[in-house]
């Protein structure tokens, strides 16, 4: 565990010793000896001068680090001591043990103040809330329990794990608890309701430790499978897998600045990872982790792809990554002009990047909580950013000045949207409300109340007179933005509604839910078309085509479906190659329909959608993984008319220069050209014959063996 100021790292070892290291030199500064068995848990006081350790020798010890002395030793006659924790004031410690109890002891006197009784089997983990008025504990009885530290009353007993629960952590904001256990899952709990918000699946073996980052936006978990996983605390998506240990990853902690992770293992090593994408990741030509979001740049031939730590700018036609920008999370906004991209840096700063050059133009600082929402105004002259500290900030894009700092809600700001005219801003929050703000003055115009759980998605109508909101209460609501009155409550989903979008004409609203369905609602009548079903997982995103007659939906397990908005018929099913799809975007030009998707493996893919009467064909154009471009169905028909994608493909295969110049002066090489065209046409014919509901082969990169040496020497 790190000290609060990050100057020290404390480790509990199997041989019963506690070792203290200086993080500036990584030299051992103290060794605390007294335990006779494995030290399973350690904690450092807020002042950094005291350490409490819990051991399987049945004792917990309080150490003075400077004097290298043991101030108190608490004995558990019931067995092992499994977990220890300091309160935020440093005046008490909590001790969890095999006797099914949690003890709260006074640091000054060593006296036991309170005993928390309720677990029916061994207690493994214990943690204080940020205000120290609550304690959370985890046990072998498969429960997570929440206690009042004054009365000792058990406030909540949260069940859901199917086996022993080892790891327990409180979010810095105090509104969430994370737990991990023998069932190989991490669960995120709401401390007010006891509801399980997310079940994070990915580890292949039991989980020992879970911990939140300083901003509360990332959860780290360590496992017997030797890995550490980083999870997005809001969405539950696995951001990164940190490998390297050759044995069990026992314990994991974030550094106080949140930029590093340290993990102790049974391979007798401590490994540290950079949480951000520094070093080689900054120099990579492709994403190194799941692509969480993709967007088209307005008035541009470029795509923005976002992973947890990097933002890629891709050329639509060629599939080439033009710039890779660093970002602490996958939050991004594009200016209406398409020339500037805003990202989040270090969790709490807004950075503006020039799309053409990839240079950072400005950095806006001031947020004290992790930024989760970024959005440009319709004119591109203002940016609104929302954070986990309940703040909404409005920035002048030209000067970088923060025009307004608004305490917008009583809980996290989940979503922000500008009205089409740019004069109004809507924000949605975990406090179950939507608020409307004057974009110029920052004044609150209306508080829209009615949702009975958090509101996760909002959307203005194209005319800006109505606002749609959807949330965890399974409903979609329509609001009059002038009066603040609720016009319509749409009920039909049976689980949380994740996304709400307006059709381009404004006559329909589409919603996607964790119940696996998409529903289309008539704005005037409130009627719902038959539910669009077929996804085997929850629907994470829904996007209309520009004409409004098609919808693309993305499920939580990465399947993409195209639907007819009139008949509700599924027109096509697009399945990813070897990896779940994380995000989807749709662009419609005058003659071509493109779908772009980001994958969990860090890849970006582009499909072309071709409608021919009742038929709808979806064909993969290109994909890129770690910067390597793979193209499907490319046909070189005329060397005079090579497209950018053809040229990029030639260069990828080793070609240099312009092939036409060489071919003009070498008529004897026509035979080689004809053989290449023949092979390519055969490949193209195979691609053309694929059905509209496609499953792409795993090895799309192995198209044709080309030999360019005869005419590119």
Tab-separated table of C-alpha atoms in Angstrom, residues 65 95 99 168 198 206 231 339 382 395 473 497 553 580 585 597 697:
chain	number	residue	atom	x	y	z
A	65	UNK	CA	7.430	3.580	11.209
A	95	UNK	CA	-9.758	-5.391	11.770
A	99	UNK	CA	-14.244	-15.215	13.835
A	168	UNK	CA	-13.464	-4.801	-1.041
A	198	UNK	CA	-22.224	-3.922	-12.807
A	206	UNK	CA	-10.518	-16.066	-8.243
A	231	UNK	CA	-11.990	-1.615	-15.492
A	339	UNK	CA	-10.736	20.747	-37.176
A	382	UNK	CA	-17.683	26.718	-26.164
A	395	UNK	CA	-15.000	26.913	-21.357
A	473	UNK	CA	-35.805	3.256	-14.087
A	497	UNK	CA	-32.321	2.085	-20.810
A	553	UNK	CA	-27.639	-1.091	-32.864
A	580	UNK	CA	-16.270	-7.973	-29.507
A	585	UNK	CA	-20.609	5.163	-35.830
A	597	UNK	CA	-16.576	0.136	-35.408
A	697	UNK	CA	-13.166	-15.084	-41.621
